[in-house]
XYZ file of C-alpha atoms in Angstrom:
770
model
C -31.098 -17.578 -48.875
C -32.654 -15.981 -45.816
C -32.128 -17.730 -42.148
C -35.500 -19.090 -41.274
C -34.610 -21.530 -38.368
C -31.717 -21.762 -35.988
C -30.017 -24.396 -33.917
C -28.437 -23.709 -30.674
C -26.269 -26.417 -28.933
C -25.680 -25.584 -25.200
C -28.307 -24.490 -22.821
C -26.023 -22.911 -20.641
C -26.713 -19.205 -19.713
C -25.163 -18.088 -23.114
C -26.765 -20.691 -25.244
C -30.264 -20.114 -23.688
C -29.927 -16.350 -23.866
C -28.883 -16.541 -27.574
C -31.897 -18.715 -28.155
C -34.109 -16.293 -26.335
C -32.991 -13.615 -28.463
C -33.307 -15.349 -31.689
C -36.939 -15.955 -30.809
C -37.106 -12.158 -29.991
C -36.700 -11.669 -33.737
C -39.634 -14.275 -34.540
C -37.430 -17.010 -35.647
C -37.940 -20.619 -34.391
C -34.926 -22.190 -32.734
C -33.920 -25.285 -31.648
C -32.005 -25.567 -28.233
C -30.129 -28.779 -27.632
C -28.108 -30.195 -24.394
C -27.886 -33.219 -22.486
C -30.934 -35.274 -21.111
C -31.748 -34.122 -17.266
C -32.014 -36.555 -14.465
C -33.787 -39.826 -15.102
C -37.490 -38.940 -15.732
C -36.992 -35.302 -15.169
C -36.891 -32.210 -17.828
C -33.920 -32.135 -20.031
C -31.185 -29.228 -19.317
C -32.929 -27.371 -22.464
C -36.360 -27.519 -21.003
C -34.981 -26.569 -17.493
C -33.111 -23.483 -19.177
C -36.501 -22.387 -21.085
C -38.024 -22.212 -17.479
C -35.242 -20.214 -16.243
C -35.433 -17.574 -19.132
C -38.964 -17.157 -18.514
C -38.112 -15.966 -14.827
C -34.941 -14.265 -15.489
C -34.583 -10.658 -14.710
C -33.653 -8.718 -16.627
C -36.353 -10.558 -18.991
C -34.501 -12.472 -21.706
C -37.906 -12.511 -23.768
C -39.381 -9.302 -25.331
C -42.565 -11.097 -25.145
C -43.418 -14.253 -22.947
C -45.080 -15.595 -26.166
C -41.691 -15.882 -27.927
C -40.815 -18.688 -25.338
C -43.056 -20.875 -27.902
C -40.612 -20.497 -30.805
C -37.946 -22.459 -28.797
C -38.026 -26.181 -29.273
C -36.065 -28.220 -26.421
C -34.176 -31.406 -27.319
C -31.370 -33.666 -26.043
C -28.368 -33.601 -28.174
C -27.674 -37.358 -27.902
C -31.292 -38.055 -29.317
C -32.693 -35.349 -31.522
C -29.631 -34.114 -33.608
C -31.645 -34.840 -36.886
C -34.091 -31.750 -35.778
C -30.798 -29.546 -37.047
C -31.448 -30.836 -40.570
C -33.618 -27.899 -41.785
C -31.633 -25.283 -39.814
C -29.931 -22.515 -41.690
C -27.551 -21.531 -38.987
C -26.430 -23.615 -36.172
C -24.403 -22.060 -33.069
C -22.259 -24.008 -30.830
C -22.502 -22.706 -27.147
C -20.917 -25.136 -24.857
C -17.817 -24.848 -22.553
C -14.527 -23.937 -23.697
C -13.279 -27.261 -24.238
C -11.765 -27.780 -27.581
C -11.971 -31.595 -27.548
C -15.771 -31.372 -26.755
C -16.188 -28.667 -29.532
C -14.833 -30.932 -32.190
C -16.894 -33.826 -31.117
C -20.058 -31.900 -31.730
C -18.598 -30.308 -35.028
C -18.520 -33.901 -36.370
C -21.888 -34.449 -34.950
C -23.490 -31.480 -36.804
C -21.537 -32.544 -39.995
C -23.604 -35.729 -40.029
C -27.150 -33.899 -40.129
C -26.449 -30.239 -41.381
C -27.960 -29.431 -44.937
C -25.804 -28.016 -47.751
C -25.057 -24.505 -47.199
C -25.991 -24.236 -43.437
C -23.749 -22.113 -41.610
C -22.112 -23.302 -38.336
C -20.597 -21.014 -35.732
C -18.998 -20.988 -32.194
C -19.617 -18.484 -29.495
C -16.053 -19.140 -28.064
C -14.695 -16.230 -26.317
C -11.114 -17.117 -26.362
C -10.150 -20.105 -28.508
C -8.995 -19.067 -32.081
C -10.669 -20.093 -35.443
C -7.532 -22.017 -36.540
C -7.937 -24.350 -33.653
C -11.636 -24.637 -33.937
C -11.567 -25.869 -37.581
C -8.091 -27.880 -37.269
C -8.602 -31.208 -38.713
C -12.301 -30.681 -39.977
C -13.356 -31.194 -43.643
C -12.921 -28.231 -46.179
C -16.661 -28.233 -46.492
C -17.171 -27.853 -43.114
C -14.648 -25.154 -42.890
C -16.322 -23.208 -45.621
C -19.271 -22.862 -43.647
C -17.732 -22.199 -40.207
C -17.088 -18.931 -38.410
C -16.922 -17.476 -34.731
C -19.871 -15.430 -33.504
C -19.209 -14.295 -30.131
C -22.163 -12.856 -28.276
C -21.990 -11.100 -25.118
C -23.917 -11.514 -22.091
C -26.989 -11.063 -21.722
C -27.572 -11.252 -25.454
C -30.776 -9.650 -25.524
C -29.279 -6.284 -24.234
C -25.619 -6.478 -25.110
C -25.426 -5.422 -28.704
C -21.955 -6.409 -29.565
C -21.226 -9.406 -31.883
C -17.712 -10.272 -32.537
C -17.217 -12.174 -35.703
C -14.044 -14.141 -37.029
C -14.009 -15.547 -40.276
C -11.372 -17.621 -42.123
C -9.763 -17.724 -45.438
C -12.060 -20.477 -46.215
C -15.483 -19.196 -44.759
C -18.118 -18.774 -47.607
C -18.468 -15.140 -48.656
C -22.230 -15.682 -49.245
C -22.708 -17.483 -46.084
C -20.848 -15.175 -43.964
C -22.741 -12.304 -45.298
C -26.133 -14.206 -44.582
C -25.378 -14.639 -41.086
C -24.221 -10.967 -40.490
C -27.280 -9.419 -42.053
C -29.259 -11.628 -40.027
C -27.441 -10.607 -36.918
C -27.478 -6.969 -37.982
C -31.087 -6.458 -38.933
C -32.907 -9.406 -37.127
C -31.032 -9.552 -33.925
C -30.087 -5.669 -33.894
C -26.300 -6.570 -33.000
C -23.311 -4.455 -33.605
C -21.420 -6.657 -35.744
C -17.495 -6.039 -35.268
C -15.124 -8.079 -37.629
C -12.138 -9.370 -35.599
C -8.914 -10.788 -36.366
C -8.268 -14.318 -35.279
C -6.071 -13.463 -32.336
C -6.800 -14.454 -28.640
C -9.741 -12.766 -26.873
C -10.359 -10.987 -30.235
C -11.245 -7.475 -29.366
C -13.524 -6.787 -26.299
C -11.937 -9.509 -23.916
C -8.460 -8.729 -24.715
C -9.093 -5.073 -24.007
C -11.408 -5.408 -21.447
C -9.686 -8.059 -19.638
C -6.360 -5.939 -19.313
C -8.661 -2.826 -18.030
C -10.284 -4.829 -15.677
C -7.528 -6.715 -14.092
C -5.364 -3.582 -14.034
C -7.995 -1.669 -12.327
C -8.275 -4.527 -9.766
C -4.730 -4.754 -8.888
C -4.177 -0.929 -8.785
C -7.129 -0.505 -6.297
C -5.670 -2.820 -3.846
C -2.029 -1.444 -4.471
C -3.093 2.230 -3.733
C -5.463 1.363 -0.862
C -8.662 2.492 -2.712
C -12.169 1.698 -1.399
C -14.402 0.148 -3.893
C -16.437 3.088 -4.134
C -13.766 5.414 -4.711
C -12.656 3.224 -7.535
C -15.984 2.753 -9.130
C -16.525 6.395 -9.041
C -13.112 7.234 -10.737
C -13.268 4.417 -13.230
C -16.886 5.472 -13.857
C -18.792 8.313 -15.312
C -15.635 10.667 -15.414
C -14.384 8.184 -18.033
C -17.635 7.804 -19.783
C -18.183 4.316 -18.159
C -21.403 3.292 -16.843
C -21.764 4.232 -13.138
C -21.064 0.257 -12.208
C -17.500 1.038 -12.648
C -15.200 -1.796 -12.512
C -16.052 -3.507 -9.408
C -19.759 -3.235 -10.212
C -19.016 -4.631 -13.639
C -17.042 -7.686 -12.442
C -19.888 -8.739 -10.035
C -22.331 -8.500 -13.011
C -19.788 -10.749 -15.223
C -19.214 -13.043 -12.530
C -15.959 -13.191 -10.543
C -15.246 -16.887 -11.365
C -15.228 -15.742 -15.107
C -12.252 -13.536 -14.715
C -9.393 -15.931 -13.965
C -10.698 -18.329 -16.592
C -10.717 -15.466 -19.026
C -7.218 -14.408 -18.069
C -5.757 -18.034 -17.775
C -7.042 -18.695 -21.342
C -5.744 -15.345 -22.929
C -2.098 -15.971 -21.167
C -2.021 -19.451 -22.456
C -2.429 -18.290 -25.947
C -0.315 -14.836 -25.532
C 3.433 -14.459 -25.887
C 5.664 -13.883 -22.803
C 6.168 -10.391 -24.074
C 2.581 -9.263 -23.964
C 1.641 -6.487 -21.475
C -1.326 -8.675 -19.943
C 1.331 -11.220 -19.204
C 2.764 -8.677 -16.417
C -0.512 -8.162 -14.388
C -1.722 -11.841 -14.607
C -1.603 -12.853 -10.920
C -4.890 -13.460 -9.491
C -4.967 -11.763 -6.133
C -5.755 -14.094 -2.862
C -8.869 -11.673 -2.030
C -10.242 -12.756 -5.449
C -9.585 -16.413 -4.932
C -11.081 -16.251 -1.661
C -14.280 -14.766 -2.744
C -14.603 -17.401 -5.434
C -13.853 -20.309 -3.370
C -16.291 -19.024 -0.736
C -19.196 -18.838 -3.504
C -19.021 -15.114 -3.669
C -19.145 -15.196 -7.494
C -20.961 -11.782 -8.066
C -24.665 -11.332 -8.680
C -25.181 -14.872 -9.822
C -23.809 -15.948 -6.456
C -23.927 -14.944 -2.715
C -22.611 -11.599 -3.714
C -19.172 -10.292 -4.659
C -17.483 -6.940 -4.149
C -21.007 -5.975 -3.506
C -23.823 -7.905 -1.856
C -27.443 -7.381 -0.989
C -27.738 -7.948 2.882
C -31.226 -9.080 4.154
C -32.022 -8.429 7.720
C -35.219 -7.465 9.800
C -34.872 -4.095 8.551
C -35.199 -5.041 5.050
C -32.677 -5.317 1.946
C -29.567 -3.267 2.000
C -26.482 -2.882 0.010
C -22.972 -3.912 1.549
C -19.703 -3.307 -0.024
C -16.303 -5.294 0.563
C -13.459 -3.560 2.208
C -10.149 -4.574 -0.154
C -7.964 -4.768 2.760
C -9.693 -6.445 5.575
C -11.878 -8.684 3.186
C -14.970 -7.854 5.201
C -18.128 -6.276 4.332
C -19.592 -2.939 5.463
C -21.919 -0.344 4.738
C -21.218 1.663 1.645
C -19.715 5.306 2.022
C -19.804 8.214 -0.634
C -16.458 8.826 -2.012
C -14.825 12.240 -1.148
C -11.857 12.636 -3.192
C -10.777 16.039 -4.531
C -9.821 14.611 -7.841
C -13.635 13.611 -8.352
C -14.394 17.332 -8.126
C -11.628 18.132 -10.603
C -12.888 15.503 -13.077
C -16.141 17.725 -13.509
C -14.052 20.195 -15.330
C -12.230 17.528 -17.748
C -11.016 14.053 -17.785
C -7.402 15.460 -18.135
C -7.981 17.175 -14.942
C -8.741 13.888 -13.025
C -5.679 12.150 -14.786
C -3.326 15.204 -13.724
C -4.740 15.287 -10.065
C -2.167 14.503 -7.270
C -4.458 12.414 -4.938
C -4.807 8.690 -5.049
C -8.024 9.102 -7.127
C -6.106 10.759 -9.843
C -3.074 8.540 -9.505
C -5.250 5.526 -9.751
C -7.257 7.032 -12.853
C -4.107 7.567 -14.623
C -2.408 4.316 -13.903
C -5.487 2.412 -15.064
C -6.430 4.431 -18.081
C -2.853 5.437 -19.496
C -1.945 1.867 -19.255
C -5.263 0.773 -20.845
C -4.854 3.053 -23.671
C -1.180 2.425 -24.209
C -1.997 -1.492 -24.441
C -5.030 -0.637 -26.665
C -2.847 1.556 -29.337
C -0.127 -1.112 -29.431
C -2.724 -3.811 -30.437
C -4.389 -1.445 -33.113
C -3.172 -3.529 -36.223
C -3.021 -6.869 -34.361
C -6.802 -7.385 -33.518
C -8.641 -5.542 -36.029
C -8.353 -3.961 -39.373
C -8.876 -0.472 -38.045
C -9.260 1.432 -34.946
C -12.869 2.243 -35.629
C -13.757 -1.275 -35.349
C -11.733 -1.498 -31.963
C -13.675 1.501 -30.582
C -17.099 0.004 -31.418
C -16.335 -3.270 -29.951
C -15.416 -1.472 -26.582
C -18.199 0.801 -26.700
C -20.871 -2.072 -27.408
C -19.208 -4.545 -25.280
C -18.683 -2.627 -22.264
C -21.054 0.282 -22.679
C -18.324 2.783 -22.688
C -19.501 6.061 -24.087
C -16.312 6.512 -25.920
C -13.945 3.795 -27.494
C -10.310 4.077 -26.524
C -9.107 5.786 -29.608
C -11.928 8.638 -28.944
C -10.749 9.099 -25.540
C -7.420 9.710 -26.563
C -8.397 12.142 -29.001
C -10.226 13.847 -26.093
C -7.116 13.823 -24.284
C -5.128 14.906 -26.951
C -2.546 12.395 -28.566
C 0.429 14.781 -27.949
C -0.473 15.015 -24.047
C -0.913 11.126 -23.958
C 2.530 10.678 -25.564
C 4.030 13.025 -23.052
C 2.465 11.299 -20.075
C 3.493 7.966 -21.143
C 7.073 9.003 -21.795
C 7.165 10.711 -18.152
C 5.759 7.279 -16.805
C 8.282 5.177 -18.612
C 5.790 3.359 -20.826
C 6.638 2.789 -24.267
C 4.792 4.672 -26.957
C 3.172 2.495 -29.499
C 3.945 3.551 -33.091
C 0.224 4.207 -33.929
C 0.034 6.753 -30.951
C 3.088 8.365 -32.297
C 1.296 8.948 -35.726
C -1.766 10.340 -33.997
C 0.379 12.684 -32.297
C 1.966 14.069 -35.298
C -1.402 14.265 -37.007
C -4.854 15.714 -36.007
C -5.543 12.776 -33.855
C -7.056 9.308 -34.451
C -10.256 10.941 -36.080
C -11.238 13.777 -38.052
C -14.177 15.391 -39.962
C -13.534 16.485 -43.398
C -16.495 17.567 -45.694
C -19.159 16.366 -43.372
C -17.449 12.700 -43.726
C -15.982 11.101 -40.418
C -12.468 9.566 -40.934
C -9.900 7.844 -39.256
C -6.471 7.221 -39.050
C -5.359 3.985 -40.838
C -2.283 1.748 -40.132
C -0.276 3.633 -42.907
C -0.686 6.970 -41.107
C -3.292 8.218 -43.425
C -6.948 9.249 -43.172
C -9.696 7.062 -44.728
C -13.414 7.305 -44.301
C -14.986 5.239 -41.567
C -17.275 3.010 -43.583
C -20.678 1.871 -42.278
C -23.006 -0.820 -43.466
C -25.415 -0.141 -45.920
C -28.794 1.122 -44.435
C -27.182 2.274 -41.495
C -27.589 5.937 -40.830
C -27.783 7.803 -37.665
C -28.621 11.574 -36.464
C -25.028 12.123 -35.774
C -24.607 11.240 -39.520
C -27.074 13.529 -40.559
C -25.544 16.434 -38.246
C -21.897 16.047 -39.464
C -20.849 19.377 -41.304
C -24.495 20.516 -41.345
C -26.327 23.245 -39.675
C -29.928 22.966 -38.023
C -32.690 24.111 -39.928
C -34.221 25.677 -36.954
C -33.248 25.452 -33.071
C -34.043 27.000 -29.567
C -32.871 25.923 -26.169
C -34.846 22.812 -26.049
C -35.073 21.313 -29.298
C -33.304 21.155 -33.073
C -34.696 20.520 -36.368
C -32.344 18.806 -38.735
C -32.822 18.165 -42.762
C -32.304 14.419 -43.059
C -32.842 14.333 -46.918
C -35.399 13.469 -49.308
C -37.635 16.271 -48.261
C -37.902 14.806 -44.473
C -37.001 16.608 -41.263
C -36.119 15.350 -38.101
C -37.101 16.837 -34.622
C -34.534 16.307 -31.938
C -35.291 17.073 -28.158
C -32.071 18.745 -26.418
C -33.230 19.243 -22.802
C -31.924 17.215 -19.910
C -33.289 13.778 -20.162
C -35.327 15.223 -23.116
C -37.911 16.292 -20.775
C -40.612 18.316 -22.512
C -40.640 22.160 -21.861
C -42.275 25.219 -23.661
C -39.261 25.410 -25.919
C -40.046 22.027 -27.252
C -43.795 22.684 -27.436
C -42.863 26.048 -29.321
C -40.709 24.182 -31.929
C -43.468 21.716 -32.588
C -45.973 24.307 -33.385
C -43.202 26.089 -35.484
C -42.365 23.039 -37.394
C -46.191 22.427 -37.963
C -46.582 26.138 -39.531
C -42.949 26.132 -41.467
C -42.534 22.369 -42.504
C -45.168 22.206 -45.640
C -43.306 25.051 -47.475
C -40.308 23.110 -48.109
C -40.374 19.470 -46.730
C -43.030 16.768 -47.076
C -42.671 14.822 -43.792
C -41.281 14.584 -40.337
C -39.646 12.170 -37.938
C -39.334 13.086 -34.277
C -36.114 11.251 -32.889
C -32.869 11.712 -30.672
C -30.006 9.549 -29.817
C -30.231 10.200 -25.972
C -30.394 7.384 -23.596
C -34.206 7.952 -23.347
C -36.549 9.055 -26.061
C -38.492 11.406 -23.393
C -38.865 10.851 -19.682
C -42.025 13.032 -20.045
C -43.004 16.526 -19.043
C -40.620 18.743 -17.219
C -42.231 18.297 -13.404
C -39.947 21.028 -12.220
C -42.095 23.732 -14.089
C -45.268 22.092 -12.426
C -43.501 22.199 -9.008
C -42.560 25.901 -9.345
C -45.750 26.947 -10.257
C -47.771 24.893 -7.728
C -45.412 26.313 -5.384
C -46.417 29.934 -5.998
C -50.029 28.943 -6.548
C -49.724 29.994 -10.257
C -52.674 27.989 -11.010
C -53.422 29.814 -14.329
C -49.951 28.933 -15.442
C -50.428 25.161 -14.866
C -53.645 25.474 -16.893
C -51.701 27.407 -19.432
C -48.889 24.728 -19.723
C -51.513 21.891 -20.155
C -53.282 23.724 -22.785
C -50.116 24.451 -24.579
C -49.308 20.589 -24.411
C -52.667 19.942 -25.695
C -52.516 22.543 -28.569
C -48.839 21.456 -29.741
C -50.130 17.486 -29.926
C -53.195 18.231 -31.763
C -51.550 20.482 -34.405
C -48.877 17.587 -34.870
C -51.888 15.145 -35.027
C -53.421 17.271 -37.793
C -50.653 18.371 -39.495
C -50.868 18.562 -43.517
C -47.714 16.172 -43.586
C -47.166 12.616 -42.060
C -45.364 12.385 -38.766
C -43.362 9.394 -37.408
C -42.289 9.102 -33.884
C -38.915 7.108 -33.672
C -38.525 6.219 -30.073
C -35.610 4.183 -28.294
C -35.437 3.823 -24.355
C -37.985 5.454 -22.196
C -40.719 6.990 -23.556
C -42.759 8.190 -20.493
C -45.747 10.381 -19.778
C -45.674 13.398 -22.133
C -43.204 11.719 -24.282
C -45.608 8.477 -24.330
C -48.379 11.103 -25.149
C -46.521 12.727 -27.977
C -46.034 9.375 -29.890
C -49.727 8.554 -29.645
C -50.287 11.709 -31.669
C -48.045 10.608 -34.700
C -49.469 9.145 -37.534
C -47.086 6.102 -37.099
C -44.252 4.821 -34.812
C -41.035 3.351 -35.647
C -39.865 1.850 -32.336
C -36.737 0.331 -31.481
C -37.160 -2.890 -30.007
C -35.974 -1.660 -26.453
C -38.552 1.054 -26.301
C -40.356 1.375 -22.933
C -43.589 3.109 -23.386
C -46.270 4.200 -20.607
C -48.580 6.846 -19.347
C -46.991 7.088 -15.737
C -48.592 10.182 -14.577
C -50.723 8.615 -11.771
C -47.441 7.847 -9.953
C -47.071 11.528 -9.236
C -50.717 12.025 -8.509
C -51.939 13.260 -11.911
C -53.707 12.105 -14.897
C -52.336 12.370 -18.634
C -53.512 15.565 -19.941
C -51.571 16.356 -23.444
C -54.229 14.060 -25.028
C -52.832 10.756 -23.843
C -56.165 9.658 -22.231
C -57.882 10.472 -25.624
C -55.377 8.747 -27.958
C -55.051 5.360 -25.790
C -58.543 5.356 -25.640
C -58.999 5.852 -29.335
C -56.418 2.843 -30.060
C -58.383 0.775 -27.726
C -61.719 1.618 -29.331
C -60.273 0.975 -32.889
C -58.479 -2.193 -31.889
C -60.286 -5.151 -33.768
C -59.327 -7.736 -31.247
C -61.233 -6.090 -28.395
C -64.517 -6.668 -27.239
C -67.075 -4.210 -28.896
C -69.259 -1.753 -26.860
C -68.272 1.474 -25.031
C -66.937 -0.360 -21.810
C -63.915 -2.562 -22.902
C -61.983 0.300 -24.290
C -62.538 2.557 -21.143
C -61.597 -0.412 -18.942
C -58.519 -1.389 -21.004
C -57.137 2.339 -21.094
C -58.198 2.637 -17.378
C -55.862 -0.491 -16.279
C -52.898 0.647 -18.340
C -52.893 4.335 -17.068
C -54.249 3.812 -13.252
C -51.440 1.167 -12.929
C -48.737 3.378 -14.557
C -47.574 0.250 -16.752
C -44.607 0.714 -18.748
C -43.858 -1.738 -21.619
C -40.516 -3.689 -20.896
C -40.322 -3.768 -24.859
C -41.823 -2.639 -28.186
C -43.380 -6.242 -28.250
C -45.123 -5.610 -25.126
C -46.104 -2.090 -26.217
C -47.674 -3.713 -29.186
C -49.495 -6.360 -26.956
C -50.778 -3.499 -24.357
C -51.824 -1.210 -27.110
C -49.460 1.629 -27.098
C -48.279 0.343 -30.597
C -50.958 -0.230 -33.404
C -51.035 -2.370 -36.701
C -49.379 0.916 -38.517
C -46.763 0.825 -36.287
C -43.162 -0.757 -36.879
C -40.111 -2.044 -34.891
C -36.485 -2.014 -35.680
C -34.124 -4.244 -33.662
C -30.916 -2.138 -34.455
C -30.984 1.178 -33.186
C -28.443 2.272 -35.777
C -31.262 1.665 -38.485
C -33.917 3.449 -36.419
C -33.581 6.661 -38.279
C -33.326 5.438 -41.600
C -36.511 2.953 -41.208
C -38.491 5.965 -39.685
C -37.606 7.959 -42.692
C -38.765 5.187 -45.190
C -42.016 4.851 -43.121
C -42.568 8.781 -43.481
C -41.876 8.641 -47.023
C -44.253 5.860 -47.684
C -47.031 7.876 -46.119
C -46.135 10.893 -47.772
C -47.896 10.469 -51.176
C -51.613 11.678 -51.388
C -51.151 12.116 -47.660
C -54.447 13.410 -45.638
C -54.693 14.004 -41.911
C -56.984 11.611 -39.872
C -60.517 12.586 -39.407
C -61.683 13.631 -35.852
C -62.775 10.594 -33.922
C -65.937 10.575 -32.099
C -65.967 8.231 -28.829
C -69.023 6.549 -27.656
C -68.758 6.643 -23.720
C -70.497 4.940 -21.019
C -70.673 8.045 -18.573
C -71.652 7.771 -14.987
C -72.361 4.110 -15.444
C -69.010 3.159 -16.675
C -67.359 5.501 -14.032
C -69.329 3.500 -11.226
C -68.056 0.138 -12.541
C -64.443 1.390 -12.196
C -64.980 2.985 -9.246
C -65.872 -0.340 -7.483
C -62.542 -1.763 -8.345
C -60.781 1.122 -6.907
C -62.703 0.700 -3.753
C -61.757 -2.889 -3.487
C -57.972 -2.226 -4.003
C -58.684 0.467 -1.071
C -60.172 -1.863 1.365
C -57.332 -4.287 0.809
C -54.661 -1.714 1.427
C -53.601 -1.798 -2.027
C -54.156 1.998 -2.801
C -54.118 4.955 -0.562
C -56.600 7.663 -0.174
C -54.934 9.673 -2.816
C -54.425 6.829 -5.194
C -58.304 6.571 -4.910
C -58.611 10.308 -5.716
C -56.484 10.000 -8.740
C -58.167 6.903 -10.057
C -61.465 8.346 -9.549
C -60.806 11.386 -11.796
C -59.242 8.998 -14.206
C -62.314 7.069 -14.358
C -64.122 10.391 -14.769
C -62.249 11.352 -17.740
C -62.143 8.145 -19.476
C -65.678 7.410 -19.106
C -66.851 10.769 -20.676
C -67.392 13.156 -17.697
C -71.097 13.398 -16.521
C -72.658 12.660 -20.042
C -73.382 9.313 -21.619
C -72.982 9.015 -25.311
C -71.029 10.723 -28.105
C -67.946 12.664 -27.048
C -65.469 14.700 -29.312
C -61.758 14.654 -28.839
C -62.303 18.661 -27.906
C -64.459 17.490 -25.104
C -62.356 14.696 -23.816
C -59.299 17.051 -23.758
C -61.396 19.501 -21.868
C -62.003 16.487 -19.390
C -58.178 15.803 -18.986
C -57.340 19.482 -18.455
C -59.868 19.879 -15.724
C -58.986 16.857 -13.988
C -55.438 17.527 -14.222
C -55.233 21.003 -12.627
C -57.590 19.885 -9.816
C -55.232 17.215 -8.932
C -52.371 19.651 -9.019
C -53.602 21.642 -6.546
C -53.602 18.599 -3.965
C -50.791 18.684 -1.213
C -50.507 14.899 -2.023
C -49.759 15.267 -5.627
C -46.999 18.037 -4.706
C -45.607 15.486 -2.047
C -45.010 13.051 -5.000
C -44.029 15.552 -7.497
C -41.210 16.769 -5.289
C -40.255 12.969 -4.052
C -40.050 12.295 -8.073
C -37.680 15.073 -8.744
C -35.518 14.335 -5.621
C -35.047 10.858 -6.113
C -35.944 9.932 -9.620
C -38.577 7.554 -8.872
C -42.080 7.758 -7.670
C -43.168 7.691 -4.054
C -44.617 4.336 -2.912
C -46.809 4.291 0.115
């Protein structure tokens, strides 16, 4: 039985966020909490209002809010009667939870699953005293905040938990919610909070003890360790400073006195003072960092850990950070305070994690996955140990007088915690033997495809991989997956060679972003030496490659995740179909640097607008729709928004779980392969000068109100000229539109204001705002 309706009890930050994300899966959800003030909206109604205003957005589409029904627990309990899954997300009060479970038991239908979002309370305590029939349908599903963006879902099931019911929830969480489901043992704090709590507390105390600045601590415990640049203090601000003491208190009340966390559980007076003063992080007046608003605008300030006063941030200048560029081991061996801080924090965290290997999970791969997904680490703790070398770590721990856990000693005697054998990834188990790292059915990533394999073709910018069943995958390998002549050359080579041996192509990579667009550095170099023929040649090369892709004799499926901007978006628009991850951010953003899309983006978006049956007929509406999206450089904040905006069409699909994206894209490509025929060239009916005049009126209005600069007007005018079909009204072929794009691009590229904007983008990573 599939999950078709969900109930969430508790409309706090977590409960409301969970309800929002379930609505993102297209599933109706009931959100229940207490009544509000007399005559006012209920707490659940208030929560939905806050969700609609939240940043980052909780909803992938604002329309999803309609799927949430708000109610009052005391009055509307019966609305849970047809729910297939009921999630309790109230405060960590065991008596309150038991009271709610008794109420749920009165109305839930037979077989409906019930779970708690608890972060620390063991399952044995939650089900104590409850009927066996309730225990059979009960489990823990611990979401991480914010539920839309944090993929980790920790699951704890009991001996009595129904296998069928458990499978139903896990399948829904994996496929419909996109979660990385991690099975935890029923221990305090499960996996992520147990390890993360130790790591953060250790990092806080050691920074104070060693006299580091916050900027130094975050730089050390950040990118050199494969941790997001927020580091530890930025992360604590994000989590909420008031949450840390509560988690530690709960953990320490449940852990034995011998647990290493007990030794570092004291809360510093500095942290207590911040919390009492309302400085609880981003949700409060600030935390270790804050935004100060003055007459000069908003600027960031950072707390001095010694004085407790805020000051302007300072760039950390530690020799150990320079050493870290060569290796993590070099950072940990450096004698300055940064190296000492790194070794004290990381060595103790890795030792603590290894000591828990058999206690908190069934295998080390599960622990690594939980930490990667829960804290956005690039590598899990055991993967980090393999990077450092297990033997090296044993030596360092012995030198520091830290006990060496048995699991680490086993790894030091073996080839490490992980190894690759005959194209299969294996991990060291509790018995000291290697076993295959199992994956859920249907999960298949490009990393899996590359294990033990050799690229079919490769150059400096791209690689071509065989992913089975006659399908190839084209992977970008450039910095930030920016598009350059190497990638364009590989596209042309693939179109020519693929039909000889394969039947379909998927374009996909595992970078943070699918592609940030064309390599602007090449454009700037050519502009600085006035090599305008080179600029035009680059534009023509992109047009030729994308046109060849569109009319290739085999189906092409784009499989993006993250940002797909500029030329990256244009490439996707030329594919037969798109299998997008739900967190795909698409947009034609060229106007932000003073240009227009010229690799066929104007043409393809205009074609999608023209063929969309939901749009008004006639030559003007498609032009107007495309103009608004491109001129404003709009970027979708989700795949759902990309569908609403017109970047994704009826043939395109969305995958919620990024680990299923490649398999889904491959299946879509194979479904298109039988009797495949390339699309017929499209002939546009465009309004010409009259349509351009209408668009220019809007441009001039923006200019008069000070909302557009002179160069904005120039760029928008050229865009209007392209989309309207140039100087001719009536039929316009794809070839003619490409010529218009190319002419407009080259003319704008020559302008000094465009060159200034390109330089600013390359230096600052964001467009110049006038």
